[in-house]
mmCIF file of C-alpha atoms in Angstrom:
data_model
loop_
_atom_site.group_PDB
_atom_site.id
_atom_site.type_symbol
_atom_site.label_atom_id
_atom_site.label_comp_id
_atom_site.label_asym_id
_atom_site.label_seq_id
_atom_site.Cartn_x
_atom_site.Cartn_y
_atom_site.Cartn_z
ATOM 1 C CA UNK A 1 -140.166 -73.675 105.229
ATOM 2 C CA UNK A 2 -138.689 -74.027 101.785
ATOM 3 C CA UNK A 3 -137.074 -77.211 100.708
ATOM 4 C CA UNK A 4 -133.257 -77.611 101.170
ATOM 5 C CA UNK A 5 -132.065 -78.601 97.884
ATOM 6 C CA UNK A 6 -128.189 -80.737 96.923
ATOM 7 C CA UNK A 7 -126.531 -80.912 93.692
ATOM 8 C CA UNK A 8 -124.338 -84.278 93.992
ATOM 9 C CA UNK A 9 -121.499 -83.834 91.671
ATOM 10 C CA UNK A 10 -119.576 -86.713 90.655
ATOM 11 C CA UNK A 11 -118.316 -88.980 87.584
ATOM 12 C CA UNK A 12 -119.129 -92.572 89.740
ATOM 13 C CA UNK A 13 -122.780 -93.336 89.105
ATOM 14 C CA UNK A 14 -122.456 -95.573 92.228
ATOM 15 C CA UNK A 15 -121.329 -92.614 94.297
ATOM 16 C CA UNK A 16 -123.990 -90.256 93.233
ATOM 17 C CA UNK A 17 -126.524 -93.179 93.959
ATOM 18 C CA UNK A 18 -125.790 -94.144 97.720
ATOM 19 C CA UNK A 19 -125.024 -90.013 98.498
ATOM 20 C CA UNK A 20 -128.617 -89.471 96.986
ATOM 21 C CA UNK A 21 -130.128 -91.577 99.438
ATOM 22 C CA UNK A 22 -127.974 -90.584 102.355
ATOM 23 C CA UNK A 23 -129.163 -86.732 101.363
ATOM 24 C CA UNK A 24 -132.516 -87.429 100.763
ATOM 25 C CA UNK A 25 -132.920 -89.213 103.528
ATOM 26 C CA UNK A 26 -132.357 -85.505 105.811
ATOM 27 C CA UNK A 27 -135.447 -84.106 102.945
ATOM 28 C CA UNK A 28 -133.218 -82.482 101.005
ATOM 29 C CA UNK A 29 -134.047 -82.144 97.253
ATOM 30 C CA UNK A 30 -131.271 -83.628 95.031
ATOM 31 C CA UNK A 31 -129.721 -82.833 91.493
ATOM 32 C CA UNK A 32 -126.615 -84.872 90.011
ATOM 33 C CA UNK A 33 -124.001 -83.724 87.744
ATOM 34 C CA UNK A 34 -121.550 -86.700 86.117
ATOM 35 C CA UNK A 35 -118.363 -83.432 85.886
ATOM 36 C CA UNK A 36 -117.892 -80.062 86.559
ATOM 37 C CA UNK A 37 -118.835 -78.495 83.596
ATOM 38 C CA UNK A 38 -122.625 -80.041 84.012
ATOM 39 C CA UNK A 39 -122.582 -79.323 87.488
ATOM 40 C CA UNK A 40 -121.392 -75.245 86.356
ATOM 41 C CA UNK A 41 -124.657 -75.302 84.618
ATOM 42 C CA UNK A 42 -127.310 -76.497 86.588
ATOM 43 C CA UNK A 43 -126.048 -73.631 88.917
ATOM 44 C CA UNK A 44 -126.480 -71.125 86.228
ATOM 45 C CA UNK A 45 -129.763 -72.529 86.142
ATOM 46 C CA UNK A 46 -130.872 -73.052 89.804
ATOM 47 C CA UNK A 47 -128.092 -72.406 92.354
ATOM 48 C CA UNK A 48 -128.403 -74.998 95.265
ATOM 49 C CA UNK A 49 -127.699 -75.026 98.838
ATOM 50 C CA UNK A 50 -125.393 -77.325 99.234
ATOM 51 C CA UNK A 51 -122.843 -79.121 96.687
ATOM 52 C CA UNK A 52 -121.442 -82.237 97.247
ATOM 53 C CA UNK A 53 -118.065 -82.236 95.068
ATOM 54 C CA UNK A 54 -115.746 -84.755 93.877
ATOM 55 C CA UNK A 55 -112.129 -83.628 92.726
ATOM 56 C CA UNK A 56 -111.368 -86.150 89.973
ATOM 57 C CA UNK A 57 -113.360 -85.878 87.074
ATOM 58 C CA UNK A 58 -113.108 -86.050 83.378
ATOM 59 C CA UNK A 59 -114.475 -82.784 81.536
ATOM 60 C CA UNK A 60 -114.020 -80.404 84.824
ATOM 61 C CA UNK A 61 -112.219 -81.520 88.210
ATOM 62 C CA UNK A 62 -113.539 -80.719 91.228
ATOM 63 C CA UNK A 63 -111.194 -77.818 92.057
ATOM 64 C CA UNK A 64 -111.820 -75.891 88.553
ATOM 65 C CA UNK A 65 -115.568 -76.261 88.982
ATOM 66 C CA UNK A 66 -115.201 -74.201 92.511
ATOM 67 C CA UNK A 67 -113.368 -71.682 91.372
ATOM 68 C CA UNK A 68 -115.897 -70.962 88.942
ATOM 69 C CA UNK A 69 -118.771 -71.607 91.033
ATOM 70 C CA UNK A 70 -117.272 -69.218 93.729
ATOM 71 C CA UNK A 71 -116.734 -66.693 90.731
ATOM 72 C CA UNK A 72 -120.448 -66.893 89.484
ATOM 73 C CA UNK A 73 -123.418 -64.495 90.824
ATOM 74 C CA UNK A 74 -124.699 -66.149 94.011
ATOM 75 C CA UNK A 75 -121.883 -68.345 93.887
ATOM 76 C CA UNK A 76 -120.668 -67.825 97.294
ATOM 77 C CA UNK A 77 -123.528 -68.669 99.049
ATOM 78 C CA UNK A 78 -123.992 -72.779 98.544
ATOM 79 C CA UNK A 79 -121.673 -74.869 101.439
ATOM 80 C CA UNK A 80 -119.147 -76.830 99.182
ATOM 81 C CA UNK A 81 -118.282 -79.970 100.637
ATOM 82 C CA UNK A 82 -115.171 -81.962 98.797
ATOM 83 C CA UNK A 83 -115.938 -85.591 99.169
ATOM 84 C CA UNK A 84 -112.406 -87.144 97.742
ATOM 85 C CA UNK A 85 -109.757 -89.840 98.569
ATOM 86 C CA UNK A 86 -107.142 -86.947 98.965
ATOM 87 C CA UNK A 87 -105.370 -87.349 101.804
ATOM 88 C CA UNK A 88 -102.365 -85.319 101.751
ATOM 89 C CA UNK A 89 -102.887 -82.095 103.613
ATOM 90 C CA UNK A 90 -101.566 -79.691 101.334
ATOM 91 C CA UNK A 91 -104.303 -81.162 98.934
ATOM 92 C CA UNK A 92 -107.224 -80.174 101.430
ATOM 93 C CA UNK A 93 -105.869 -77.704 102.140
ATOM 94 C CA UNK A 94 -105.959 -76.492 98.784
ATOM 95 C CA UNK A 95 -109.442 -77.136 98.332
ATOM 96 C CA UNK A 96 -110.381 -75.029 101.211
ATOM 97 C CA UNK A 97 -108.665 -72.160 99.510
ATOM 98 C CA UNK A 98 -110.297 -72.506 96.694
ATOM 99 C CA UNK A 99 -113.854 -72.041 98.674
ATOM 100 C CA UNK A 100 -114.606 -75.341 100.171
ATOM 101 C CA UNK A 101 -116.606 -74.953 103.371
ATOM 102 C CA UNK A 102 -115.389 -78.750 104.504
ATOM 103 C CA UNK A 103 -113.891 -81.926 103.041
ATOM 104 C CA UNK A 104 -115.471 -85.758 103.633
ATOM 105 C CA UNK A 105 -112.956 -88.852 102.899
ATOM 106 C CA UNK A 106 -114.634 -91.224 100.534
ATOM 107 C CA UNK A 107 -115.866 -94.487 101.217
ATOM 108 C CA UNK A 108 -118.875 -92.281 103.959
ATOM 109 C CA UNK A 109 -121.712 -93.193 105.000
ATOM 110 C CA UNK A 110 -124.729 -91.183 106.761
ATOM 111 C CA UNK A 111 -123.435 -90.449 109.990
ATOM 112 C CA UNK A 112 -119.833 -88.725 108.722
ATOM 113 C CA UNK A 113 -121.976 -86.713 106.124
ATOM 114 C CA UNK A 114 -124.895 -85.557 108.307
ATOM 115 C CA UNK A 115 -122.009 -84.470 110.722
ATOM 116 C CA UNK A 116 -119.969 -83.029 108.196
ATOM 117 C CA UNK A 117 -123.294 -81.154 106.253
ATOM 118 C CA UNK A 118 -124.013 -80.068 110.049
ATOM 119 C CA UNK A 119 -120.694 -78.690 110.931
ATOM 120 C CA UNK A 120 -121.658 -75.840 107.788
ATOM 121 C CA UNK A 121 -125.016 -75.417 108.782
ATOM 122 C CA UNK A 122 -126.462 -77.573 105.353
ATOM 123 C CA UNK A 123 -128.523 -79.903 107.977
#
């Protein structure tokens, strides 16, 4: 079986840090991005399986980085998750029309994600 592989995209070091171990913990293999735009490139690279996506970021939000992702060759087939503080529901559901497969409210921990990565088939 090939390994399942993550690209954590997200300007808080912190954030990236604590969803690293969370993912790697279900033996997933993990990339980080800091911002869309370096996040657009490691998928021209190597497109993963799974992206886990915040919306506010300097250089490229969240929301341009999946339209573009959605728009690229293959870019249709990793499961998007938002993980954001955005609450309002014309905000989510904005980023499910822009090709999110689910949302997760920030602070998480393992059990929201593993049940949020499992409700898109990522886990």
């Amino acid at each position: 079986m090939s390994t399942r592989t993550c690209l954590i995209v997200d300007d808080s070091r912190i954030i990236r840090k604590v969803a690293r171990r969370i993912v790697e913990a279900f033996g997933m293999e993990v990339d980080e991005a800091a911002d869309g735009a370096e996040a657009l490139a490691l998928c021209t690279g190597a497109m993963p399986q799974t992206i886990l996506l915040d919306w506010n970021m300097p250089v490229m939000d969240g929301l341009t980085f999946i339209r573009r992702l959605r728009a690229l060759p293959g870019g249709m087939s990793p499961k998007v998750l938002f993980c954001t503080i955005e609450t309002r529901a014309e905000r989510i559901a904005e980023a499910l029309s822009a090709g999110a497969d689910d949302y997760v409210m920030k602070p998480f921990d393992g059990v929201i994600l593993q049940s949020k990565l499992s409700g898109v088939g990522a886990v």
